[in-house]
mmCIF file of C-alpha atoms and ligand atoms in Angstrom:
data_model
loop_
_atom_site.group_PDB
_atom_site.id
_atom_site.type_symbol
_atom_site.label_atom_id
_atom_site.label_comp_id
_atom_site.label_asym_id
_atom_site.label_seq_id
_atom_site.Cartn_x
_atom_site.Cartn_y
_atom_site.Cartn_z
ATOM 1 C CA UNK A 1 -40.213 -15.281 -4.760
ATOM 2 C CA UNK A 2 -42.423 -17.527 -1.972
ATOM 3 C CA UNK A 3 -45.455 -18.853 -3.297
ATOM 4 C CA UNK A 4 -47.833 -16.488 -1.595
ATOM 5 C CA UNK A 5 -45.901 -13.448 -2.328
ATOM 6 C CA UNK A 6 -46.480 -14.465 -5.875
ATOM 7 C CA UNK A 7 -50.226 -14.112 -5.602
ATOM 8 C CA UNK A 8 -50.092 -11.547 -3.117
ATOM 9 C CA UNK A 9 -47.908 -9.417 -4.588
ATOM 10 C CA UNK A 10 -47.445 -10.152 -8.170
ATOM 11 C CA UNK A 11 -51.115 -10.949 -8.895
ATOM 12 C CA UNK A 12 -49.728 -13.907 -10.983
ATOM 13 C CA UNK A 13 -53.183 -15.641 -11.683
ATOM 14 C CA UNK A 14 -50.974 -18.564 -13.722
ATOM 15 C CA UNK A 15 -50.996 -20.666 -10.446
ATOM 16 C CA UNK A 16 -53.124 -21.583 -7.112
ATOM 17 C CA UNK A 17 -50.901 -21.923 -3.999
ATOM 18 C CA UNK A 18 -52.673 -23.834 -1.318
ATOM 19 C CA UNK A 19 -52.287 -24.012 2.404
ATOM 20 C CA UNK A 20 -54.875 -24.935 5.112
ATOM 21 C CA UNK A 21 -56.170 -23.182 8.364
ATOM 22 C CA UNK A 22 -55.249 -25.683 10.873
ATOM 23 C CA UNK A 23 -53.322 -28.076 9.193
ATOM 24 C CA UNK A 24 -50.948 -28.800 12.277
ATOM 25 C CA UNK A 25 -53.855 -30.043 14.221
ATOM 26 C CA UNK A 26 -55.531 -33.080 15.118
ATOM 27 C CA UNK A 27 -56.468 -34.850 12.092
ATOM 28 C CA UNK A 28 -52.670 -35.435 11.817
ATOM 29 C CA UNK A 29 -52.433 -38.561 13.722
ATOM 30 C CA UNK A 30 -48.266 -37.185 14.088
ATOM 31 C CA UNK A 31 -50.052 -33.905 15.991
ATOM 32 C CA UNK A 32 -52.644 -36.410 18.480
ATOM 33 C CA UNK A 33 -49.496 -38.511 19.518
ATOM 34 C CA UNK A 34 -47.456 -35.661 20.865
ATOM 35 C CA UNK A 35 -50.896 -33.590 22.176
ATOM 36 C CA UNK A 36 -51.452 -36.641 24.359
ATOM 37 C CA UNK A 37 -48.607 -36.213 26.355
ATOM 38 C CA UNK A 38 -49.027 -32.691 26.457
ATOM 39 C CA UNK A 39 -52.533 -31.830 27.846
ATOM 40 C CA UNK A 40 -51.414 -28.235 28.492
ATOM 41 C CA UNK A 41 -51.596 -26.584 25.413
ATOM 42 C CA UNK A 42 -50.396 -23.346 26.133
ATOM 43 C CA UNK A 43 -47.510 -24.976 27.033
ATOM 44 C CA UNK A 44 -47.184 -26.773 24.295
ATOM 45 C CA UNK A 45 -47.481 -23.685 22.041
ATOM 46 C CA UNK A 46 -44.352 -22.276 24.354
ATOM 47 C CA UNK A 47 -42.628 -25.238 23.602
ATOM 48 C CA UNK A 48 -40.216 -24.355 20.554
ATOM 49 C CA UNK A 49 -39.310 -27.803 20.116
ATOM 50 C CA UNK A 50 -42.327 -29.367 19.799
ATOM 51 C CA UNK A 51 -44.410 -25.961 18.018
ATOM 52 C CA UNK A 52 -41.838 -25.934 15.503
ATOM 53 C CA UNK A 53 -41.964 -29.498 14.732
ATOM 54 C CA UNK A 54 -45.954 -29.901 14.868
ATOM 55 C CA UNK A 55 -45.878 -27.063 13.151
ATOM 56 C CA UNK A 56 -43.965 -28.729 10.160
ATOM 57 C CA UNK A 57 -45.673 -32.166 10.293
ATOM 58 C CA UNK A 58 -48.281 -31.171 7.795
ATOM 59 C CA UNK A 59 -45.605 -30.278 5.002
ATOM 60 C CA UNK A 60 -43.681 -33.454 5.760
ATOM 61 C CA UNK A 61 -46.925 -34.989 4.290
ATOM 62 C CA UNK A 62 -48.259 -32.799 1.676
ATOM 63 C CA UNK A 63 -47.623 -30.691 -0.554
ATOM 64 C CA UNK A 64 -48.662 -27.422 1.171
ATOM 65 C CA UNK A 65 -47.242 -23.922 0.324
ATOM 66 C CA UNK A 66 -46.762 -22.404 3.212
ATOM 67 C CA UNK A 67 -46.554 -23.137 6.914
ATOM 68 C CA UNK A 68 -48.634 -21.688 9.296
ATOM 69 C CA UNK A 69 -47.066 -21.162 13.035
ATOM 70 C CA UNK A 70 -48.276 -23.509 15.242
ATOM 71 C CA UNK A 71 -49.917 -21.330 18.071
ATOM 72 C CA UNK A 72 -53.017 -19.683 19.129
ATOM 73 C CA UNK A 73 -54.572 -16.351 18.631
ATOM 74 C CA UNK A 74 -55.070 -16.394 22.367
ATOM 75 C CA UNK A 75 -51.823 -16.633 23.093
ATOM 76 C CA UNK A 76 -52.068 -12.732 23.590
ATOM 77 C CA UNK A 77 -54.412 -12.256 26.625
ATOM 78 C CA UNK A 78 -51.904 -15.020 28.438
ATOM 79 C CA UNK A 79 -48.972 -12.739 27.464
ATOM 80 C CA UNK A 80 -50.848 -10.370 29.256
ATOM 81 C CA UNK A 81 -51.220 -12.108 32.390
ATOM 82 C CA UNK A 82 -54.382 -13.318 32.147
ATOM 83 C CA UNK A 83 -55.427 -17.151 32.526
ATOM 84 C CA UNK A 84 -56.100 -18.896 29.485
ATOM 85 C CA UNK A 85 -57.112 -22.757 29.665
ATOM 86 C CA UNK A 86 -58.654 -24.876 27.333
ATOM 87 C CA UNK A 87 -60.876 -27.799 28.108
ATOM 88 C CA UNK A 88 -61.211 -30.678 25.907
ATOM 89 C CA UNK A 89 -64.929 -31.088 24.093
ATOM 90 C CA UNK A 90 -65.453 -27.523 25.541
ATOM 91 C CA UNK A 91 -62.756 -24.976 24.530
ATOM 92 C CA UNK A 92 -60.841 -22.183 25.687
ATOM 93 C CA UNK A 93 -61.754 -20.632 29.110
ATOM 94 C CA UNK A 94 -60.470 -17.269 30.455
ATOM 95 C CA UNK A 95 -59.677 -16.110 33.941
ATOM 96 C CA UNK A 96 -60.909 -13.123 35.542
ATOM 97 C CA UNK A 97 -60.267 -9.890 33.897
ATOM 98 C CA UNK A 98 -58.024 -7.816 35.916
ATOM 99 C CA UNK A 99 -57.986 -4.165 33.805
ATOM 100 C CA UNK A 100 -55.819 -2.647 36.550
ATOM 101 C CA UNK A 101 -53.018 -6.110 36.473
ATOM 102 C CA UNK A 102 -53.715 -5.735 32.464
ATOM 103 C CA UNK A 103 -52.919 -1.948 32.251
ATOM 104 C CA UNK A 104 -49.174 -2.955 33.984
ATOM 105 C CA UNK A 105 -48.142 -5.281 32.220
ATOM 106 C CA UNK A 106 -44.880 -3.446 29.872
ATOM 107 C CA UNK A 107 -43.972 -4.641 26.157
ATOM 108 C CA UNK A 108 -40.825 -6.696 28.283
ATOM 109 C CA UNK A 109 -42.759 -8.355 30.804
ATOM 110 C CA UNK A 110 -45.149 -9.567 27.163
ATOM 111 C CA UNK A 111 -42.391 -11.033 25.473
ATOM 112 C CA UNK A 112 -40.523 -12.684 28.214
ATOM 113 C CA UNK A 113 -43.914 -14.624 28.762
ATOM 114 C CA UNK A 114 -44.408 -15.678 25.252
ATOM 115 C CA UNK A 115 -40.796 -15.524 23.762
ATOM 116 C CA UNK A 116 -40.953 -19.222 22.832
ATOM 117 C CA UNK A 117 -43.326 -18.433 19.428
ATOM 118 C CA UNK A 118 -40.780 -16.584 18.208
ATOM 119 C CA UNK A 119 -38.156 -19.139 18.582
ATOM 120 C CA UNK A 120 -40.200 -21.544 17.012
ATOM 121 C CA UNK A 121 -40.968 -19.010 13.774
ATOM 122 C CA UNK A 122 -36.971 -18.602 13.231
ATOM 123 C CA UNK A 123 -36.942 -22.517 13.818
ATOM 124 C CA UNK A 124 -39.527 -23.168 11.083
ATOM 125 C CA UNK A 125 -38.114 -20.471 9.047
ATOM 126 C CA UNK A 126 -34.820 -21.868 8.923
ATOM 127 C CA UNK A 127 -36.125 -25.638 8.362
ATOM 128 C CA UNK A 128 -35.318 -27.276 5.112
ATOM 129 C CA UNK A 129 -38.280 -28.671 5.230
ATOM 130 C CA UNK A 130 -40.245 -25.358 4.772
ATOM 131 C CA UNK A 131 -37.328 -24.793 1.552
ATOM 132 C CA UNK A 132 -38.698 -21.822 -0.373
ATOM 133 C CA UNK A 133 -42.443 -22.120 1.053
ATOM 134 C CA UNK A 134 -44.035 -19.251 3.344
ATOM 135 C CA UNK A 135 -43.566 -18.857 7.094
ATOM 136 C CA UNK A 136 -47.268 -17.601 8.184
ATOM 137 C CA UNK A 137 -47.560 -15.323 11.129
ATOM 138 C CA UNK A 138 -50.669 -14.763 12.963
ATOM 139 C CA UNK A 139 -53.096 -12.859 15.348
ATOM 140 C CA UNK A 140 -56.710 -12.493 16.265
ATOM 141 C CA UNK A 141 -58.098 -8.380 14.945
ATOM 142 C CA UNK A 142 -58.833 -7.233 17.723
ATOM 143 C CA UNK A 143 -62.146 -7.335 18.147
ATOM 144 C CA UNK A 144 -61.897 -11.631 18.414
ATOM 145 C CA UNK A 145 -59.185 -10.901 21.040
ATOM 146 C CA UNK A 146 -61.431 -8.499 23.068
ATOM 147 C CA UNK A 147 -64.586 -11.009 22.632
ATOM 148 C CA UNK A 148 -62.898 -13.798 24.451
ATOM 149 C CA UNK A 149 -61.129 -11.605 26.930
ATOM 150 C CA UNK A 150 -64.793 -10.261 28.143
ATOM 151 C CA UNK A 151 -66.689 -13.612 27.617
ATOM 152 C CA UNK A 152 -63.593 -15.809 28.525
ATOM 153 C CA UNK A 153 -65.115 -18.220 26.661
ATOM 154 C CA UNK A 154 -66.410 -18.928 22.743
ATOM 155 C CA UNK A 155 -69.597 -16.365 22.113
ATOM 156 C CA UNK A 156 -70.968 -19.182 20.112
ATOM 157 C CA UNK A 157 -73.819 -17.392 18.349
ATOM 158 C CA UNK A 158 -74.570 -14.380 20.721
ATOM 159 C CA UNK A 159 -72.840 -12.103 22.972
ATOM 160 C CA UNK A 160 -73.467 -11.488 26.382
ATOM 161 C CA UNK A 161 -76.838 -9.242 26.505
ATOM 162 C CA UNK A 162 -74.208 -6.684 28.853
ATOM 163 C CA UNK A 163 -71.277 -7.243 26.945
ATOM 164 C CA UNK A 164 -71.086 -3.637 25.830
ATOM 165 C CA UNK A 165 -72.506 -2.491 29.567
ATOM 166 C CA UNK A 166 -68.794 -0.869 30.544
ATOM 167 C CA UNK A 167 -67.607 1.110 27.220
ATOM 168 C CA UNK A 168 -65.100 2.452 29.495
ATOM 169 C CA UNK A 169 -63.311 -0.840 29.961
ATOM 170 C CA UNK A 170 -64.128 -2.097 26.602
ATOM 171 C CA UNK A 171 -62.472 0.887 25.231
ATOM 172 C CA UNK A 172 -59.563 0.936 27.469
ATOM 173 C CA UNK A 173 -58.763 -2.792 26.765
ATOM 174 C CA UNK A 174 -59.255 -2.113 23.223
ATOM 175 C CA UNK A 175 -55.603 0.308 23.256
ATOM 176 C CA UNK A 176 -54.007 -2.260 25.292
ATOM 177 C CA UNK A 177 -55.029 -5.349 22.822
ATOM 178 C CA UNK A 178 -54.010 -3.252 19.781
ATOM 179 C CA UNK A 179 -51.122 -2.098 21.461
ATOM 180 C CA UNK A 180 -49.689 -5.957 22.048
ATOM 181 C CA UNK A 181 -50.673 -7.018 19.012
ATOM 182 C CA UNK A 182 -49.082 -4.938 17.252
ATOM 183 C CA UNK A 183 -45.304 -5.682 19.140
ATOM 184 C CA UNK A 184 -46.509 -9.294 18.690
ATOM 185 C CA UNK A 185 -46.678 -8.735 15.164
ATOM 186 C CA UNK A 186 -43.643 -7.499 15.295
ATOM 187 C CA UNK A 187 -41.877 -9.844 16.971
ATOM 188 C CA UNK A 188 -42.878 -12.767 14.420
ATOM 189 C CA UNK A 189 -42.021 -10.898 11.956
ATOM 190 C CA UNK A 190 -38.563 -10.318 13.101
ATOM 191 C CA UNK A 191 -38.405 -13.936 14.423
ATOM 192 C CA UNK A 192 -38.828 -14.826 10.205
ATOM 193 C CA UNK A 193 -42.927 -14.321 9.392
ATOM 194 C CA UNK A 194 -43.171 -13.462 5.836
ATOM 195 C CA UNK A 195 -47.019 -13.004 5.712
ATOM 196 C CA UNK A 196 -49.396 -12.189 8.686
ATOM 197 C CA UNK A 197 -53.163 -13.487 8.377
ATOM 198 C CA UNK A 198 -55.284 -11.357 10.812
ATOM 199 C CA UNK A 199 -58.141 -13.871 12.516
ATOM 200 C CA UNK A 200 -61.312 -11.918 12.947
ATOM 201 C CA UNK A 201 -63.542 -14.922 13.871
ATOM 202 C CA UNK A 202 -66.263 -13.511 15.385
ATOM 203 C CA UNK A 203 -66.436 -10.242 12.884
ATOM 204 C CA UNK A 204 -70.311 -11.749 12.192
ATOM 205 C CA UNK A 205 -71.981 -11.287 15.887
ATOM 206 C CA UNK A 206 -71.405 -7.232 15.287
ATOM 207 C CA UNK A 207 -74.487 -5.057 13.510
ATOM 208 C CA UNK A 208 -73.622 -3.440 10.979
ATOM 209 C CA UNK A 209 -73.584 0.170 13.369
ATOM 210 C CA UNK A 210 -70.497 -0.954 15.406
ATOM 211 C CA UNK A 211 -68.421 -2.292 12.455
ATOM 212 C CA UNK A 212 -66.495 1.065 12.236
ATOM 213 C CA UNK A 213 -65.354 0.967 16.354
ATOM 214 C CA UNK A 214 -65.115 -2.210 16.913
ATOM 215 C CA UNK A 215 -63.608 -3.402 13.157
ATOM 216 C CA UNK A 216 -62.720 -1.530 10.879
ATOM 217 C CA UNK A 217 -60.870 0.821 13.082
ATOM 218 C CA UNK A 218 -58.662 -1.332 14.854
ATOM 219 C CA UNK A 219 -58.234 -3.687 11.845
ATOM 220 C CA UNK A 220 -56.971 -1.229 9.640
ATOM 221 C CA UNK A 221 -54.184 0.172 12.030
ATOM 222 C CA UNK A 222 -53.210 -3.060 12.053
ATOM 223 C CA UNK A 223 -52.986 -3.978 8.612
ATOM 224 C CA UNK A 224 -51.179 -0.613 7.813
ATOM 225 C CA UNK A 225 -48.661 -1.285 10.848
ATOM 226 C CA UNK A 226 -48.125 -4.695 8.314
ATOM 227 C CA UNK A 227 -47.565 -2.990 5.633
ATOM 228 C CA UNK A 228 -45.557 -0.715 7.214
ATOM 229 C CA UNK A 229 -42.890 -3.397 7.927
ATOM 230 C CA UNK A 230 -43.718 -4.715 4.509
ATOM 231 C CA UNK A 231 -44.703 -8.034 4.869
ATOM 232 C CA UNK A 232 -48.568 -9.418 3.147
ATOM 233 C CA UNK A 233 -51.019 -9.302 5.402
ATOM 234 C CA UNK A 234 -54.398 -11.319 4.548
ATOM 235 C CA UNK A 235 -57.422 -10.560 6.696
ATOM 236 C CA UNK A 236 -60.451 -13.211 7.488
ATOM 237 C CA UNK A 237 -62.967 -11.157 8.984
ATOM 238 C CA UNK A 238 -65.467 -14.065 8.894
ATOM 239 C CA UNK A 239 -69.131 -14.205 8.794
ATOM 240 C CA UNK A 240 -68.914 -10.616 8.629
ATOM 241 C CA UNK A 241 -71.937 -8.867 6.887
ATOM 242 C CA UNK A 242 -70.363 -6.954 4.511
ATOM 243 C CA UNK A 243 -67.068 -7.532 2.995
ATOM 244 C CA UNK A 244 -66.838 -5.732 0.071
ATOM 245 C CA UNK A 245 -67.608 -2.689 2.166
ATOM 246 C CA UNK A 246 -64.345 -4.255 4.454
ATOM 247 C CA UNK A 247 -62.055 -4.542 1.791
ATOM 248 C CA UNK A 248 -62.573 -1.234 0.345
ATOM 249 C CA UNK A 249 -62.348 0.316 4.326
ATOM 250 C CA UNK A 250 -59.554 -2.008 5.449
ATOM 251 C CA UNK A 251 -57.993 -2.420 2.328
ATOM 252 C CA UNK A 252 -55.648 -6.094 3.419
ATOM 253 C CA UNK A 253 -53.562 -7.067 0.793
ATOM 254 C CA UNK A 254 -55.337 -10.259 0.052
ATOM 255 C CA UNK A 255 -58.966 -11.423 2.089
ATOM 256 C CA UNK A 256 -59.588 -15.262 3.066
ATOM 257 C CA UNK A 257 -63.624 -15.726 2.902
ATOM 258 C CA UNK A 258 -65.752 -18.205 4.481
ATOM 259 C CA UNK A 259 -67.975 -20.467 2.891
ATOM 260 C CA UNK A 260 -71.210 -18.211 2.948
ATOM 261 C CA UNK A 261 -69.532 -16.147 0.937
ATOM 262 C CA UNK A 262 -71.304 -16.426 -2.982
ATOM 263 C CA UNK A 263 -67.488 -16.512 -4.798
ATOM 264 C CA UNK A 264 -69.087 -15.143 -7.954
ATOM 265 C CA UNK A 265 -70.551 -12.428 -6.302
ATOM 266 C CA UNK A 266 -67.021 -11.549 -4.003
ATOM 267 C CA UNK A 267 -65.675 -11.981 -7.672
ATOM 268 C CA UNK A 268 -67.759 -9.218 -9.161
ATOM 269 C CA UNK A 269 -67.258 -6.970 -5.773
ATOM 270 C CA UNK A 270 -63.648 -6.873 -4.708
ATOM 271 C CA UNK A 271 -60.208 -6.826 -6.588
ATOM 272 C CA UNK A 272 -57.913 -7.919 -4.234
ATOM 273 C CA UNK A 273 -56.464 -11.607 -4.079
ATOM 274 C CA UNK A 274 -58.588 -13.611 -2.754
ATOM 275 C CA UNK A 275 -57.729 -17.195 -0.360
ATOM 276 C CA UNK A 276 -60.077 -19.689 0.871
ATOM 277 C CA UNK A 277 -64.209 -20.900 0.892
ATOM 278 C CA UNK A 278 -64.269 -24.101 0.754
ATOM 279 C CA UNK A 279 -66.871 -25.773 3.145
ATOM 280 C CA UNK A 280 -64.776 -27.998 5.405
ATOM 281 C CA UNK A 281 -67.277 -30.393 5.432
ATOM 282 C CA UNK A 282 -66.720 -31.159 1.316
ATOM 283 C CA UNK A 283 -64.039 -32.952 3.527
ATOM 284 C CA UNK A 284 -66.371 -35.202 5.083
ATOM 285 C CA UNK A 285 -67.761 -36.097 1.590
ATOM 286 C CA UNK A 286 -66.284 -38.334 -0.810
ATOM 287 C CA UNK A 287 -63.381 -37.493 -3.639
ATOM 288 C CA UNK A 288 -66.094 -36.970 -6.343
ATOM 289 C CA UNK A 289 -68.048 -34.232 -4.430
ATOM 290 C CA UNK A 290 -64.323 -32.829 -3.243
ATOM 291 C CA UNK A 291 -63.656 -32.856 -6.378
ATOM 292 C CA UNK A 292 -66.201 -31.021 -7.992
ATOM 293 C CA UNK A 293 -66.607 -28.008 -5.021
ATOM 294 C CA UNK A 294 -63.156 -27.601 -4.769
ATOM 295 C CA UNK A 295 -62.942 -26.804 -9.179
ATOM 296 C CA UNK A 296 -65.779 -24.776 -8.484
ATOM 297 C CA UNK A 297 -63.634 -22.391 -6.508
ATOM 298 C CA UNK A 298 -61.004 -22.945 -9.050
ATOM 299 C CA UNK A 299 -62.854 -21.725 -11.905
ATOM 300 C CA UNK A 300 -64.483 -19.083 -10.784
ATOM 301 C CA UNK A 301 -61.217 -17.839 -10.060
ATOM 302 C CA UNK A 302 -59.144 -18.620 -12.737
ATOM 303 C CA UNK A 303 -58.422 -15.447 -13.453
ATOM 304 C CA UNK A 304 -58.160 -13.375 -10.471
ATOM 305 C CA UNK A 305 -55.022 -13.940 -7.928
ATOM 306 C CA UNK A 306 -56.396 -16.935 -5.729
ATOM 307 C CA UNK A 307 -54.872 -19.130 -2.682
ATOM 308 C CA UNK A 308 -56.592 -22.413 -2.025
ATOM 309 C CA UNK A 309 -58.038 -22.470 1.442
ATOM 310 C CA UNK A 310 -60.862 -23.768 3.100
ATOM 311 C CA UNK A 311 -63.705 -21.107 4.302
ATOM 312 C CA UNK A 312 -62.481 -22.414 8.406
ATOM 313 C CA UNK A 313 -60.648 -24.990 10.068
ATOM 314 C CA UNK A 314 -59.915 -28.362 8.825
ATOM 315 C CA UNK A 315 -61.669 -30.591 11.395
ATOM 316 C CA UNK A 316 -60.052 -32.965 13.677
ATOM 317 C CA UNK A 317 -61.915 -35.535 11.955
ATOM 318 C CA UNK A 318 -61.188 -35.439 8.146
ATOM 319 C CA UNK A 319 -59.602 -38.155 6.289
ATOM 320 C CA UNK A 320 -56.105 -38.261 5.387
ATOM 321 C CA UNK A 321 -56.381 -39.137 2.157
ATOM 322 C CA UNK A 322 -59.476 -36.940 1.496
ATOM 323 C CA UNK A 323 -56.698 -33.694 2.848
ATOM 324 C CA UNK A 324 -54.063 -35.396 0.369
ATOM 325 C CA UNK A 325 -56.445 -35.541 -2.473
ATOM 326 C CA UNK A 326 -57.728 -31.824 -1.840
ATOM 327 C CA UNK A 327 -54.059 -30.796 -2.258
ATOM 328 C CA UNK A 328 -53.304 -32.934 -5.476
ATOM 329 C CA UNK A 329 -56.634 -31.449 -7.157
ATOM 330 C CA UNK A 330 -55.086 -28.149 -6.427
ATOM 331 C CA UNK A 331 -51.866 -28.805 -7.970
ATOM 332 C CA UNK A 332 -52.961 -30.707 -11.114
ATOM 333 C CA UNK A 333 -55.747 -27.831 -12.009
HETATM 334 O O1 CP3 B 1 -52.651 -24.849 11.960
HETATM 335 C C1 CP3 B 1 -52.996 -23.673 12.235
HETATM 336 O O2 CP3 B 1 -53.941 -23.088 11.681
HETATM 337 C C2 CP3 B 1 -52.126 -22.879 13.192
HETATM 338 C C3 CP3 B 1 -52.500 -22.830 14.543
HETATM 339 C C4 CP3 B 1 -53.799 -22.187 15.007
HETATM 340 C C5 CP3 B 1 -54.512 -22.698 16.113
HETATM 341 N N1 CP3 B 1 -55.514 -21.833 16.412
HETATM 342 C C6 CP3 B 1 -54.187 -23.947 16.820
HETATM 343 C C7 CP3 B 1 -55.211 -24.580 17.640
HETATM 344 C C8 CP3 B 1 -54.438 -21.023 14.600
HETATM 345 C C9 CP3 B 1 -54.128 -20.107 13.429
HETATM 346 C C10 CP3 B 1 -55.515 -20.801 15.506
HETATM 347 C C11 CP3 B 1 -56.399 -19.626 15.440
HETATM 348 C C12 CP3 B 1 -57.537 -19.539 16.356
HETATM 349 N N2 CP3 B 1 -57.620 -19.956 17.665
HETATM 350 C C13 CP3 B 1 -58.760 -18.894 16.040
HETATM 351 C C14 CP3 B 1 -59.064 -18.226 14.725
HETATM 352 C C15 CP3 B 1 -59.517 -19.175 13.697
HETATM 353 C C16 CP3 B 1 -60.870 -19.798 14.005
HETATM 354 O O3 CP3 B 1 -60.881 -20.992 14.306
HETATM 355 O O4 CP3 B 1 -61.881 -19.086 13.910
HETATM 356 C C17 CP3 B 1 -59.578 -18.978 17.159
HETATM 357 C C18 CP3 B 1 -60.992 -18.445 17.287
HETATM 358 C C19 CP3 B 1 -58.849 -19.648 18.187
HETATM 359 C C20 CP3 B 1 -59.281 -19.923 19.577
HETATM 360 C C21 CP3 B 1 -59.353 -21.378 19.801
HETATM 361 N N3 CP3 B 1 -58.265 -22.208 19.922
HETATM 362 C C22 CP3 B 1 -60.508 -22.165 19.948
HETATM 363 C C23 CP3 B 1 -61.934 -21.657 19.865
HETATM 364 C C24 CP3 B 1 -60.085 -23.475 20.178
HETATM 365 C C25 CP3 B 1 -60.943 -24.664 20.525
HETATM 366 C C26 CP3 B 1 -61.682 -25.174 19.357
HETATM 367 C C27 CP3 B 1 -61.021 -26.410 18.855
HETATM 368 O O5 CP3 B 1 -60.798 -26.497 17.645
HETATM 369 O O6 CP3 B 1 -60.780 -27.293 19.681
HETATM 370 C C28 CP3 B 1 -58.665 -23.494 20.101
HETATM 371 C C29 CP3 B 1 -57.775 -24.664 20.260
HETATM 372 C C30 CP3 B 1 -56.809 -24.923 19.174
HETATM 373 N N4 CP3 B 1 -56.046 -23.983 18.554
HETATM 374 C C31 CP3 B 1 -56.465 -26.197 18.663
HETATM 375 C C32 CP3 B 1 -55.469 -25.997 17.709
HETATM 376 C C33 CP3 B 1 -54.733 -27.038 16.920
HETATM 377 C C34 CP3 B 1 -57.014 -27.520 19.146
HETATM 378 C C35 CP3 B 1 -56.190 -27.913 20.314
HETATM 379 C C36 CP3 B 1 -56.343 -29.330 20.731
HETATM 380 O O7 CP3 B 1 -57.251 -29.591 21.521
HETATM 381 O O8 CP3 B 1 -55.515 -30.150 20.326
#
């Protein structure tokens, strides 16, 4: 059995596998060499070669349990036609939202676009590099997918003040998001995903009225459309306000927290696995403080089905060896 399925699935509490969102990224000094000759990266997501091979360089290094597909959770709204740049120091920025070039675009025309992640999941899958260790699949929820469709750019802290002006569009874009994601899920899973993690980054901006619509709703036909094809699927609805109340709603078969969560009091309120918390910054630190924060999360959870994971992103400007002893604190717990 993969290491995640162990947690997952078996609930074995007698180990802590430990992976890393964003660990093919650029605090790998492997990953900055080959993004410099690639300033398009879309393209370099669509590039099998390359995505299959950046997204490996992190387990060449360490000793990580799982690999995570090197792509982008907007890699859906550009299989749907529309354009999706990203500018360094700034981020990603949309095109125009077309709802009438959106609303033609069939399940074929999807795929053809963005056929090159799946060829570089079976690539990964089939690496002896990844051995026995998890292929990770992944998508925004859709809520994070309709944010940046609308704002076609990072909300940062607030929405729009109209952003919910047209509840016709928003609602009609809604279907067509969870439609897509749902063959993209699919499609990595058939491509050789053996977990999905669901991305709901920007579950926190939402009041605690339009969770049900706009969350909870669309999450869970997701995560039983995972289940249905039985494969794990983990959910991060981060920063959201409540997630005790989304567990027991959504019911994913693990949740990854961020680092406002209290893990003694997620402890006390959920029962599922849980993966993650850890502050990225601890990072930053030095190997005492990492140290220390990162047995925190391992004792608190000793006894309760846990994946190591930070609470976000790894950022681009951690220390190597600070990553490397993270990982060997993990495995000598
Ligand atoms: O290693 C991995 O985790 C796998 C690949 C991955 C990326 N993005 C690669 C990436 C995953 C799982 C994501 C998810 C993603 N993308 C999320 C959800 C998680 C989160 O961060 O909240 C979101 C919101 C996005 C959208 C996105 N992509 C943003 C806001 C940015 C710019 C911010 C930044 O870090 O520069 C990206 C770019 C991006 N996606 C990079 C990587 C490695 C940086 C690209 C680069 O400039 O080299």
């Amino acid at each position: 059995m993969k290491p995640l399925n162990k947690v997952i699935v078996n609930k074995d509490t007698s180990f802590n596998p430990i992976w890393i969102m964003r660990q093919a990224g650029r605090y790998l000094p492997e990953f900055r060499e080959i993004r410099k000759d690639n300033p398009n990266f879309i393209n370099l997501c669509l590039n099998d070669d390359l995505s299959s091979e950046i997204t490996l360089q992190p387990l060449k290094r360490f000793d990580l349990d799982a690999a995570i597909i090197f792509s982008d959770i907007l890699i859906l709204p550009y299989g749907l036609g529309q354009k999706v740049e990203f500018e360094k120091n700034f981020g990603p920025k949309l095109g125009e939202l077309n709802l009438n070039e959106i609303a033609k675009i069939d399940e074929i025309d999807f795929v053809k676009k963005i056929h090159r992640v799946y060829k570089a999941i079976t690539k990964v899958s089939l690496d002896p590099v990844l051995g026995n260790k998890n292929t990770i699949g992944f998508v925004g929820a859709p809520w994070t997918i309709l944010v940046y469709m609308i704002n076609q750019q990072s909300p940062k802290k607030n929405l729009k003040k109209d952003f919910f002006k047209d509840k016709f569009l928003i609602n009609k874009i809604l279907l067509i998001i969870e439609k897509f994601l749902k063959v993209h899920i699919k499609n990595q899973i058939e491509s050789g995903a053996d977990v999905i993690q669901i991305f709901d980054s920007w579950a926190g901006l939402l009041d605690e009225k339009d969770l049900p619509n706009y969350i909870y709703s669309p999450t869970l036909n997701l995560v039983n459309y995972v289940k249905s094809l039985n494969v794990p699927v983990i959910c991060f609805p981060r920063e959201i306000k409540n997630y005790k109340e989304f567990c027991d709603i959504v019911k994913p078969d693990a949740v990854s927290i961020d680092y406002n969560v209290d893990p003694k009091k997620i402890l006390k309120d959920i029962n599922i696995p849980i993966q993650g918390g850890l502050d990225p910054k601890i990072l930053l630190t030095d190997k005492d403080t990492l140290k220390k924060e990162a047995s925190k999360y391992l004792d608190i959870f000793k006894d309760h089905p846990y994946i190591f994971n930070l609470g976000h992103g790894v950022l681009p400007e951690t220390d190597l060896n600070m990553f490397e002893y993270l990982i060997k604190t993990v495995k000598n717990y």
